[in-house]
Coordinates of C-alpha atoms (C1' of nucleotides) in Angstrom, one line a residue:
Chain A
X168 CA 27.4 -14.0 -14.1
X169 CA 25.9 -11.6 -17.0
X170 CA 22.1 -13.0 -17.3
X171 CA 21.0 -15.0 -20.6
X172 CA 17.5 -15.4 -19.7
X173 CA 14.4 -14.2 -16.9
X174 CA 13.0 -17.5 -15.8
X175 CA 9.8 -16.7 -17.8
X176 CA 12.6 -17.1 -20.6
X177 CA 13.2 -20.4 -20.8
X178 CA 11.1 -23.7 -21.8
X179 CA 11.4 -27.2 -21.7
X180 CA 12.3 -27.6 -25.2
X181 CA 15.2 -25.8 -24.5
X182 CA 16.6 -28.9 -23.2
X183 CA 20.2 -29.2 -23.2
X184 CA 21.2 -25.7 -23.8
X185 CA 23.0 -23.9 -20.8
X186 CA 21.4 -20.8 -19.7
X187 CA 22.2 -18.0 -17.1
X188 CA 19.7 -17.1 -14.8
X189 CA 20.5 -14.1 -11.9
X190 CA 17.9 -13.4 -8.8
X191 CA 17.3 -14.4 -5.1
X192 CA 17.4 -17.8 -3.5
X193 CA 13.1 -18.2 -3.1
X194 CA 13.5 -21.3 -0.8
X195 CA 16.1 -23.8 -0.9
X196 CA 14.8 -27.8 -0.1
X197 CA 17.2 -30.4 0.8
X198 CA 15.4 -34.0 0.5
X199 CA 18.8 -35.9 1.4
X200 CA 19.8 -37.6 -1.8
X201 CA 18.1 -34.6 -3.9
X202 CA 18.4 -30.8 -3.0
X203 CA 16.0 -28.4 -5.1
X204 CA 17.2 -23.9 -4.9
X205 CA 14.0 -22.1 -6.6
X206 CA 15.8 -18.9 -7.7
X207 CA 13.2 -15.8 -8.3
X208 CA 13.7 -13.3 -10.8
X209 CA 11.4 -10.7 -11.5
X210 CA 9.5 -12.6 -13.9
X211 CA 8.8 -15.7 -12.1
X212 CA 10.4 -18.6 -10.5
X213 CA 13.4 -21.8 -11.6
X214 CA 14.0 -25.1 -10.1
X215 CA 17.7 -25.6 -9.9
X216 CA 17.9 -29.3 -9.3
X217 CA 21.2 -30.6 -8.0
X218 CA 21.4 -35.0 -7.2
X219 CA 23.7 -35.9 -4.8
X220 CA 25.2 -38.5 -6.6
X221 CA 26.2 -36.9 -9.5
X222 CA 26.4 -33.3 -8.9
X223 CA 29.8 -31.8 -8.0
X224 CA 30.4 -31.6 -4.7
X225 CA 31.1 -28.3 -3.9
X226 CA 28.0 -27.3 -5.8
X227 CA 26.0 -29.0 -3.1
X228 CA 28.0 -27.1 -0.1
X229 CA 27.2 -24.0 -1.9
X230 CA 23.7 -24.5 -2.0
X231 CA 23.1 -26.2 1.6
X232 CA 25.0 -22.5 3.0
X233 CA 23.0 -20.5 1.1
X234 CA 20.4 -18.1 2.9
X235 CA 16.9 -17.5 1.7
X236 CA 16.9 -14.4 -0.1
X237 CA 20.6 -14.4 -0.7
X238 CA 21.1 -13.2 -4.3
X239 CA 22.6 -16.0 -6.8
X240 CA 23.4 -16.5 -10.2
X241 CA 22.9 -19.9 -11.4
X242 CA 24.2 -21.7 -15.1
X243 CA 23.2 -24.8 -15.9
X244 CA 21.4 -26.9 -18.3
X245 CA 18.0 -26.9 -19.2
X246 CA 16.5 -30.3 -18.6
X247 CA 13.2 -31.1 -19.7
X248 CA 11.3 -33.0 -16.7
X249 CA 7.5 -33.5 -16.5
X250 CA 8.2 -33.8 -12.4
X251 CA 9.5 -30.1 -12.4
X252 CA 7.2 -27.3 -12.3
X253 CA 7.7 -25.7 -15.3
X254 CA 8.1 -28.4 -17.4
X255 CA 11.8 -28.1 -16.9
X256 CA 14.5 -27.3 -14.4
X257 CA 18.1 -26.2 -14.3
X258 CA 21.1 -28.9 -13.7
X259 CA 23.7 -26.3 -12.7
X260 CA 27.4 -26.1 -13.5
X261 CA 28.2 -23.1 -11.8
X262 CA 26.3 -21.5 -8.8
X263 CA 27.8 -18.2 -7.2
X264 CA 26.3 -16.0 -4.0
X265 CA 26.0 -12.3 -5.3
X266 CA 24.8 -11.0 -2.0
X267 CA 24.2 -12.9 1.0
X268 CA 20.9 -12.4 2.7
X269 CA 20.9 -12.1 6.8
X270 CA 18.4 -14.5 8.7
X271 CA 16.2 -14.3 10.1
X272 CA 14.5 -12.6 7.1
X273 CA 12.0 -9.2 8.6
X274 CA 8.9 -10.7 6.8
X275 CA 8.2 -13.9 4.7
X276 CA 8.5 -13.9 1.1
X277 CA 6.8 -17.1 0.1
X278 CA 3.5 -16.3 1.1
X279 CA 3.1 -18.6 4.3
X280 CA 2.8 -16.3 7.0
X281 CA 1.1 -13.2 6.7
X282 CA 2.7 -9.6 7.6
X283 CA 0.7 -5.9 8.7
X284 CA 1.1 -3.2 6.3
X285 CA 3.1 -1.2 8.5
X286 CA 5.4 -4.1 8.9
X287 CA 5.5 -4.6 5.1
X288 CA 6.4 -0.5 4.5
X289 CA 9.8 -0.7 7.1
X290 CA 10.7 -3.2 4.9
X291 CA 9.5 -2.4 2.0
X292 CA 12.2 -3.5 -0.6
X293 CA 11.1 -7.3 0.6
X294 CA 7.7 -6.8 0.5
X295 CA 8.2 -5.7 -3.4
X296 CA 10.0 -9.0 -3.5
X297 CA 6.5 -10.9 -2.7
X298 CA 5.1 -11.5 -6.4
X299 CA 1.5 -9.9 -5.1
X300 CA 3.2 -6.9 -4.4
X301 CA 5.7 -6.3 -7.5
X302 CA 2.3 -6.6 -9.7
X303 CA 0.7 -4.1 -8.2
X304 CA 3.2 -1.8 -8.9
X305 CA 3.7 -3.6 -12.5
X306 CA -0.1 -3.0 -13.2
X307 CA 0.6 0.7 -12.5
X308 CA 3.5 0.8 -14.8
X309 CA 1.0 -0.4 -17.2
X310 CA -1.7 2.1 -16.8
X311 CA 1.0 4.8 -17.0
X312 CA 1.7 3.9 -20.5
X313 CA -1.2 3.4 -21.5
X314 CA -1.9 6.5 -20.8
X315 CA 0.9 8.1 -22.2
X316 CA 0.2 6.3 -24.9
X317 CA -3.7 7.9 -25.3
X318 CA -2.9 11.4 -24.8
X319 CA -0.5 11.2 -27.8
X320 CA -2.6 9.7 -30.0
X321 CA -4.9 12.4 -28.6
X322 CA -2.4 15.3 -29.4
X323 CA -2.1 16.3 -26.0
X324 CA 2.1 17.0 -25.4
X325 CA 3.8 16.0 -22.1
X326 CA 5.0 18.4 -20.1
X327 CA 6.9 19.1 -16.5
X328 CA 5.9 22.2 -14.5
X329 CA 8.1 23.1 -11.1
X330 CA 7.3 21.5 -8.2
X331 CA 8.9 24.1 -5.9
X332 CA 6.6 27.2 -6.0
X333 CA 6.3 30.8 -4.6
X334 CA 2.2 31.1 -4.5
X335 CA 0.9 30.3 -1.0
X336 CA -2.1 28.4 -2.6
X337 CA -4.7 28.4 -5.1
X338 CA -7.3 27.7 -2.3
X339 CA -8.1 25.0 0.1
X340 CA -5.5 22.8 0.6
X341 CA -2.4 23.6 2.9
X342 CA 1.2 23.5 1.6
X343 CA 4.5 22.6 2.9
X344 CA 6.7 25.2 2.9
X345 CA 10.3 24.7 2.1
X346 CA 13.4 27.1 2.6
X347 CA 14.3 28.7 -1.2
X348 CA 17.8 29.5 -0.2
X349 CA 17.0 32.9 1.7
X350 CA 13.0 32.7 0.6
X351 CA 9.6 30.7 1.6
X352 CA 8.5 29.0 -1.3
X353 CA 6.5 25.5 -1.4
X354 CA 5.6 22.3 -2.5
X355 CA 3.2 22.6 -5.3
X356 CA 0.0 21.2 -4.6
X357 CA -0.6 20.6 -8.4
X358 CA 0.1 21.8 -11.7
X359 CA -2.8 23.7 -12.4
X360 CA -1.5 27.5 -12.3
X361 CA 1.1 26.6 -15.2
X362 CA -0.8 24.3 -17.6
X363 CA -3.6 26.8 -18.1
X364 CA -0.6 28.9 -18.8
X365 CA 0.3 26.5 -21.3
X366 CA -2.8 27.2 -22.8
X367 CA -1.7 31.1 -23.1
X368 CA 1.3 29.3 -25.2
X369 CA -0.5 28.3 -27.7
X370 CA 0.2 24.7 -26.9
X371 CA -2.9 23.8 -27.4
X372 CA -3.2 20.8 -25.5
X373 CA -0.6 19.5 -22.8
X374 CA -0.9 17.0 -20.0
X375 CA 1.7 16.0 -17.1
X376 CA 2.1 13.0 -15.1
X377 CA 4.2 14.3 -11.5
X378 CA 3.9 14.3 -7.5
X379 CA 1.8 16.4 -5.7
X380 CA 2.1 17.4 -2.3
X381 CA -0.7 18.8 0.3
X382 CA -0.2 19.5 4.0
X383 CA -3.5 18.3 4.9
X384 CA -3.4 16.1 8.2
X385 CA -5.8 13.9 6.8
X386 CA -5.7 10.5 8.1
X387 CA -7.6 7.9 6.1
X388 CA -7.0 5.1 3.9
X389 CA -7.7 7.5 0.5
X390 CA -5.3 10.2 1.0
X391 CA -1.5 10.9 1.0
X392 CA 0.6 13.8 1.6
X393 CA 2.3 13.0 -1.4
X394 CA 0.6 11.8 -4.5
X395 CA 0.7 11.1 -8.2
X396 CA -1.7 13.5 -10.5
X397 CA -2.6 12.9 -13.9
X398 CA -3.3 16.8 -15.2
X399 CA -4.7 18.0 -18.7
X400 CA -5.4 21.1 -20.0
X401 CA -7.0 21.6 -23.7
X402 CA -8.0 24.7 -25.6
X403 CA -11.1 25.4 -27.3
X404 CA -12.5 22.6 -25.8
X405 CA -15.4 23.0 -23.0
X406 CA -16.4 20.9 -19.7
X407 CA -18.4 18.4 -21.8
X408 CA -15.5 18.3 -24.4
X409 CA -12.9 17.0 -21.7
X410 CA -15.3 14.8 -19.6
X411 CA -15.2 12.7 -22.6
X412 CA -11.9 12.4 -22.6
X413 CA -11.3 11.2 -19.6
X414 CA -14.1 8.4 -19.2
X415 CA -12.6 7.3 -23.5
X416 CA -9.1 7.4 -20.7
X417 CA -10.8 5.2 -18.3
X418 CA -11.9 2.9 -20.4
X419 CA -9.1 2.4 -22.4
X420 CA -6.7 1.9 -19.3
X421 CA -8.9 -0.6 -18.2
X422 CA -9.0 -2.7 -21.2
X423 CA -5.0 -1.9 -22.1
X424 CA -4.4 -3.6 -18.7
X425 CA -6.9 -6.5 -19.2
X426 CA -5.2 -7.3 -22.0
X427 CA -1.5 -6.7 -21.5
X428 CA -1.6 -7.2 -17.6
X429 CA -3.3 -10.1 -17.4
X430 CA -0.7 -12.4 -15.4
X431 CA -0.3 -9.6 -12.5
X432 CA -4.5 -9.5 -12.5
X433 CA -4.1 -13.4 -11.7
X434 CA -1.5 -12.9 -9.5
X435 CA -3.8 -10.5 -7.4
X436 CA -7.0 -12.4 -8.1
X437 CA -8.6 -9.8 -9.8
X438 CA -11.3 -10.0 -12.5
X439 CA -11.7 -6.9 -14.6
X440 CA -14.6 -5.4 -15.4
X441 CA -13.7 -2.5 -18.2
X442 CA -16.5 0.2 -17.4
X443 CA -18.9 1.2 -20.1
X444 CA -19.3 4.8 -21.4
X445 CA -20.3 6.8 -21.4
X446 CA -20.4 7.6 -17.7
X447 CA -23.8 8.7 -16.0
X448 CA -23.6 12.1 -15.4
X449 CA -25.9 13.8 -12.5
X450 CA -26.4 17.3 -11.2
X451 CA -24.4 18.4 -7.7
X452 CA -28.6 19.1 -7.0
X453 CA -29.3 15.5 -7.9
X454 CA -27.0 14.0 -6.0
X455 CA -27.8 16.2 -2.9
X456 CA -31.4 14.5 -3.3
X457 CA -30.2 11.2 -3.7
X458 CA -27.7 11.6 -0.2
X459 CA -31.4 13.0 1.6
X460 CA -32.6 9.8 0.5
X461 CA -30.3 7.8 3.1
X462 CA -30.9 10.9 5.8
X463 CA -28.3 13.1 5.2
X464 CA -29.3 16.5 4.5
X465 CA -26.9 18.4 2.5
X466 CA -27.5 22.0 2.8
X467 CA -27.6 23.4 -0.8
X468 CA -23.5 25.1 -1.2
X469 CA -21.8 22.7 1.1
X470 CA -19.8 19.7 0.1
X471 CA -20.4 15.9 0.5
X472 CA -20.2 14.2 3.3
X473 CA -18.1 10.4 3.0
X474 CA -21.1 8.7 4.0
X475 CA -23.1 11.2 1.3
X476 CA -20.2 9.8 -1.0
X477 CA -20.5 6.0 -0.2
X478 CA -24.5 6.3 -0.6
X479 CA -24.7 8.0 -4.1
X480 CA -21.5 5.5 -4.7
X481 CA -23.3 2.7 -4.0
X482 CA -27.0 4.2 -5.6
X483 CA -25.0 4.3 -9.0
X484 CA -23.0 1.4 -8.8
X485 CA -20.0 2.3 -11.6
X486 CA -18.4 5.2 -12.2
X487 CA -20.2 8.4 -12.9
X488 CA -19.9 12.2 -13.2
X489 CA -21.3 14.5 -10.2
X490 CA -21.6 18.4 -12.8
X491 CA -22.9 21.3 -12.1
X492 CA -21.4 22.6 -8.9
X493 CA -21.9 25.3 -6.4
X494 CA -19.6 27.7 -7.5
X495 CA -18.6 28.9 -4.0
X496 CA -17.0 25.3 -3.5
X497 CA -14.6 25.3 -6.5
X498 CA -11.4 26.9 -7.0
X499 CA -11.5 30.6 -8.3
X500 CA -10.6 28.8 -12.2
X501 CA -13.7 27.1 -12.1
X502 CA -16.0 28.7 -14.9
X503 CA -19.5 29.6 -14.0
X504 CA -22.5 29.6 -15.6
X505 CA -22.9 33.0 -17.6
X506 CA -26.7 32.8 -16.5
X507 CA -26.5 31.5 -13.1
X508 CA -23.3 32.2 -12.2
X509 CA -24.1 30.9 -8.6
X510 CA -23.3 27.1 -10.3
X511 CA -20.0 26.3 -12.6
X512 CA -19.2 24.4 -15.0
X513 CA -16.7 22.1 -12.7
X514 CA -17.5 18.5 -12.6
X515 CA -15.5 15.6 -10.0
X516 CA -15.3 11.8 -11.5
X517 CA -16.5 9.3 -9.0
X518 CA -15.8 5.5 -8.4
X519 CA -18.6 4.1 -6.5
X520 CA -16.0 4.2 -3.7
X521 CA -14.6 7.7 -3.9
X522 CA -13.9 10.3 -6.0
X523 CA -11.1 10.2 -9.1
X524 CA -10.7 13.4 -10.5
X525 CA -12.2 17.1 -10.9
X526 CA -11.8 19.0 -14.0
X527 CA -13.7 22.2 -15.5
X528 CA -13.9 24.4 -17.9
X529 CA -11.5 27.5 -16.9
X530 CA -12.5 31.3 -16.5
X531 CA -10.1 32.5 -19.5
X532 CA -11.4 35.9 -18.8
X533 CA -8.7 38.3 -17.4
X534 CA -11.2 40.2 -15.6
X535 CA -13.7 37.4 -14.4
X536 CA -10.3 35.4 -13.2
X537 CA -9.1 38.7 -10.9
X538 CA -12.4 39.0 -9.6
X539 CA -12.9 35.6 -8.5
X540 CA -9.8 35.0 -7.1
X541 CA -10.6 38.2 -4.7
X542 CA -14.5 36.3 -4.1
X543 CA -12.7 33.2 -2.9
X544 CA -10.4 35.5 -0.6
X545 CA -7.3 35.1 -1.9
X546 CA -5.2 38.5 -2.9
X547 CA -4.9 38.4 -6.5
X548 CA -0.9 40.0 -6.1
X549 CA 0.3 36.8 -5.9
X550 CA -1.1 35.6 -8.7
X551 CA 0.6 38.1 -10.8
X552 CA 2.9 35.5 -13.1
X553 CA -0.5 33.4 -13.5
X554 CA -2.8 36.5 -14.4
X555 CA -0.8 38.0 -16.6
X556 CA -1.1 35.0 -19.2
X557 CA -4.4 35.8 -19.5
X558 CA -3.9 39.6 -20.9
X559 CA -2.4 38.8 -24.2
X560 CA -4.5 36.3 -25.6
X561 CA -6.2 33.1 -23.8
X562 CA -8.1 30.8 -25.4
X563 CA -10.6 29.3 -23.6
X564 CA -10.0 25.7 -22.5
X565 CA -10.8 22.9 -19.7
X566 CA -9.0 20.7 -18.0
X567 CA -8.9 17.8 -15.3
X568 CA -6.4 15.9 -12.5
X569 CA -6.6 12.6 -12.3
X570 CA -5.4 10.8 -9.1
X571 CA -2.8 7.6 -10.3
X572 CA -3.4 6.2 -6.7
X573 CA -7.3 6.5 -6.7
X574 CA -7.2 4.7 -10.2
X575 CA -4.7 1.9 -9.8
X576 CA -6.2 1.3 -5.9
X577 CA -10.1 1.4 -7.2
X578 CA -9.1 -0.8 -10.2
X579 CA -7.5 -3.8 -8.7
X580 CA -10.4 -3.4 -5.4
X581 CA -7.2 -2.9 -2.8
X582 CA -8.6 -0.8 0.4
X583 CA -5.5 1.1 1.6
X584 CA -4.0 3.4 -0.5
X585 CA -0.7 3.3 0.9
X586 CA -0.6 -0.5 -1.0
X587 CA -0.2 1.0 -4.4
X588 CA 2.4 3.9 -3.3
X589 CA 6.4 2.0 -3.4
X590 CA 7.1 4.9 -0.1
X591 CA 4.1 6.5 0.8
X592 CA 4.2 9.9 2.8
X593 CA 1.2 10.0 5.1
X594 CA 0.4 12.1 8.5
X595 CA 3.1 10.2 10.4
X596 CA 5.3 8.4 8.0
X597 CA 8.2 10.2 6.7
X598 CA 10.7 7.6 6.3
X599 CA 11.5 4.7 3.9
Chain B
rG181 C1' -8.3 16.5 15.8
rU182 C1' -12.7 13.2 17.7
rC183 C1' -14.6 8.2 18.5
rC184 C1' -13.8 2.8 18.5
rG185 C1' -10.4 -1.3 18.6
rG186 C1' -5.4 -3.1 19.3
rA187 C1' 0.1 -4.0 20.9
rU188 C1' 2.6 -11.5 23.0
rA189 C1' 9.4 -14.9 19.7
rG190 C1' 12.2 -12.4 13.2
rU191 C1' 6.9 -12.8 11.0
rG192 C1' 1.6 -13.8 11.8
rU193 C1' -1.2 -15.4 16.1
rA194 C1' -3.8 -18.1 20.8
rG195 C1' -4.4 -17.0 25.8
rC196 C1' -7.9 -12.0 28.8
rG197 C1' -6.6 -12.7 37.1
rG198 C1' -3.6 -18.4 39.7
rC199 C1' -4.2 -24.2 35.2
rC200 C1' 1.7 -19.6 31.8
rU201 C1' 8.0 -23.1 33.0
rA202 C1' 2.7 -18.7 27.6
rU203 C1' -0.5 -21.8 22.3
rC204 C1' -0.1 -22.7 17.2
rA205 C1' 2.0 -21.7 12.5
rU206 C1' 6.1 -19.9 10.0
rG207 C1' 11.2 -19.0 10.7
rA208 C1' 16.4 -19.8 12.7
rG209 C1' 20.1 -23.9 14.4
rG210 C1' 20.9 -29.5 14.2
rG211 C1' 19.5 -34.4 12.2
rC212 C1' 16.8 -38.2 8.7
rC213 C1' 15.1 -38.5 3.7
rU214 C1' 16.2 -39.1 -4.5
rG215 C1' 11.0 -35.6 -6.9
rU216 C1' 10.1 -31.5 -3.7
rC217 C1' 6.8 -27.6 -5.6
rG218 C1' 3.3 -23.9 1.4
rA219 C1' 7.7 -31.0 1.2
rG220 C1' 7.5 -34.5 5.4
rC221 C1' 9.3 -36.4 10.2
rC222 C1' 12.5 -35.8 14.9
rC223 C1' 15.3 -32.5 18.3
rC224 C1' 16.2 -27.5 19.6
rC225 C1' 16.0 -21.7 19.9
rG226 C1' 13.2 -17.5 20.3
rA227 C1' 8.1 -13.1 22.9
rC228 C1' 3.9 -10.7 27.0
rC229 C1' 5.2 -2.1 24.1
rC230 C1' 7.0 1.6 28.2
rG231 C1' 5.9 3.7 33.2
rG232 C1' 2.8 3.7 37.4
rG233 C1' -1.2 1.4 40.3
rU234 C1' -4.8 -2.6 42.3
rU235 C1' -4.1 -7.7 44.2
rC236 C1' -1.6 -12.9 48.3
rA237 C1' -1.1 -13.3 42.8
rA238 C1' -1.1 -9.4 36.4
rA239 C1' 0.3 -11.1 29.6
rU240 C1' -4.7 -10.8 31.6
rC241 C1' -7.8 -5.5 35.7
rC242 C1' -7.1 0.3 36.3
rC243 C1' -4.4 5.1 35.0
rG244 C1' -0.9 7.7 31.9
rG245 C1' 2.4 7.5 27.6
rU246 C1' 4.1 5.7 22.8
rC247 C1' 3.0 3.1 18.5
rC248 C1' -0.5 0.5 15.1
rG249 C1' -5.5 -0.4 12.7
rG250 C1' -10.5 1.4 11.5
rA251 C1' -14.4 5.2 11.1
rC252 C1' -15.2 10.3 10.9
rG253 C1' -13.4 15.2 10.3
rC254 C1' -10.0 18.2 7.5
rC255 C1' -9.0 18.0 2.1
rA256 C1' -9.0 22.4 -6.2

RNA sequence: GUCCGGAUAGUGUAGCGGCCUAUCAUGAGGGCCUGUCGAGCCCCCGACCCGGGUUCAAAUCCCGGUCCGGACGCCA
């Protein structure tokens, strides 16, 4: 029963040797006088081949009552056969039914028949069986470490901030709020309060991978109620300084996965295209001109419209930097302009399709930071654990949040964003 | 929240007033078959979202509800 090998394991010229292989029973086709299981692992698929004539009998009865998707574990001898597809297939000597399967099955597995999303999300432990599916959410496991990889070689140190939280909000988005034992508190809506007060730390630079949550009842195929952020924060560093480093990010995740996901790409028929930096950068002003160019007038101070978005997406064509924002439509942290203080020095990270990220370089003044977080009309008291990290010495420093969905959906060109989240949480799904 | 579209066997679909005892594929059950690899062939099973209305007659038209998809809005 204890697994020797994942199918991807073995090879024809293993032939002869006995190996163990453990997974689900893909299809099972009897042809009379020859009966073929395909057992799936996780890596990929193996012919079990069992003839009639020679192959123990009870063998055969096993196999002919075996359900699809009914887990097995199989051990049997390689054999090395040009007619197999692999090169080679598996003359069992033992074949044992883990964990029978119930038919009929709630979607197909093999590809033939096509199933809805919402279909695929009730069920979504099968779905993930589908090979598309798993390497979607393989691909993802390999932009997560590549990334973890590049912010150490950057010196940036993980960290985990709490996700349950007393501060109403930093601005803008709604929260959930949760029962704290006899208090309100909520779900954090990101983790920018306590990586800038990392930066109080001395830390110097940090960054966190974790969920985010925003009550927002927002009901398209970009947004989730519960997401995955990629956040940095770095000291003595400016808004140019960290722009940098996230399109060096981008570009490296993308070639990282061309080169070390390139069977899941071919599973999901996608060609990479690793985008070239640096990224075209253009004013908030610019890109208010270019949206006028396709009829929508953006008043000067208010924020892009999806069709704006889409235009300026397509005008560009790759990924690009929108800088130079109206300061009235960025969080309080957002650092403006000593000389026009009317603009800050926030920028947001666009795909052609939408936008990936917003970063900035932070107000790191105590005063400045009190002030505008009365401007944006919030009441500074409940700010006090955040403000008073920035009374005994903050450096100044920038940040940005990176969206794991955006990324990974953008990447591998998948519409819905709900595809690349295992359980996503959305207006009006709550449950798996 | 607004607008548009949709809901038919386990899954994906066709049908859009009578030709419906509802199409096709896949699947489930049974049978034949020694090279399948979306196996093939034969038999068989399984469905019109809920409520109301119009009509001689409703899967089909109308109204309400629920759910789903899309666009927009909302959204550091």
């Amino acid at each position: 029963m204890k697994r020797t090998h994942y199918s991807s394991q073995i090879t024809p010229e293993m032939n002869g040797g006995s190996v163990t292989v453990c997974g689900w029973a893909h299809e099972i086709r009897d042809l009379g006088g020859i009966t073929f299981l395909i057992v799936r692992d996780r890596e990929g698929l193996v012919q079990v081949t069992l003839f009639k004539k020679t192959i123990d009998k009870n063998l055969l009865e096993i196999v002919r009552n075996i359900s699809r998707e009914s887990v097995v574990t199989v051990t049997g001898n390689v054999k090395k056969e040009a007619k197999a597809p692999n090169g080679y297939e598996l003359v069992p000597t033992d074949i044992k039914v883990l964990g029978k399967a119930e038919s009929p099955l709630p979607m197909d597995t093999t590809g033939k028949v096509d199933a809805d999303l919402d279909t695929r999300l009730d069920v979504r432990f099968m779905d993930i069986r589908r090979p598309h599916t798993q390497a979607i959410f393989r691909i993802r496991h390999l932009i997560l470490n590549s990334i973890r990889d590049f912010m150490d070689r950057e010196g940036f140190i993980e960290i985990t901030t709490p996700k349950i939280v007393a501060t109403a909000t930093e601005g803008g988005t709604a929260l959930f709020p949760i029962t704290y034992f006899e208090r309100e508190a909520f779900l954090n809506q990101s983790p920018q309060l306590f990586k800038q007060i990392m930066m109080s730390a001395g830390l110097d630079r940090v960054f966190e991978i974790g969920p985010i949550f925003r009550a927002e009842e927002h009901d398209t195929r970009k947004h989730l109620n519960e997401a995955t952020s990629i956040d940095i924060e770095a000291s003595f560093l400016d808004n140019q300084d960290v722009m940098v480093i996230l399109e060096n990010l981008v570009q490296r995740v993308y070639s990282d996965v061309a080169e070390t996901g390139s069977k899941y790409l071919r599973t999901l028929g996608v060609e990479l295209e690793i985008p070239g930096i640096p990224f075209k950068r253009i004013t908030y002003d610019e890109a208010i001109s270019i949206a006028s160019d396709s009829g929508d007038n953006i008043e000067w101070g208010d924020d892009l419209s999806t069709e704006s978005e889409h235009y300026i997406g397509k005008t560009i064509g790759e990924h690009y930097f929108i800088i130079d924002w109206p300061t009235k439509i960025k969080p309080f942290y957002a650092l403006p302009y000593e000389n026009r203080s009317q603009v800050c020095r926030a920028f947001d990270m666009m795909h052609p399709r939408m936008e990936l990220s917003s970063g900035a370089q932070r107000v790191h003044s105590y005063d400045l930071l009190r002030r505008r977080i009365t401007e944006q009309g919030l009441n500074p008291d409940g700010f006090d654990f955040y403000l008073k990290a920035f009374r005994y010495g903050m450096p100044p420093h920038a940040g940005w949040g990176l969206g794991v969905e955006r990324l990974l959906m953008t990447m591998l060109g998948i519409e819905n964003i709900r595809e690349v989240v295992l359980f996503p949480r959305d207006r009006r799904r709550l449950s798996p």
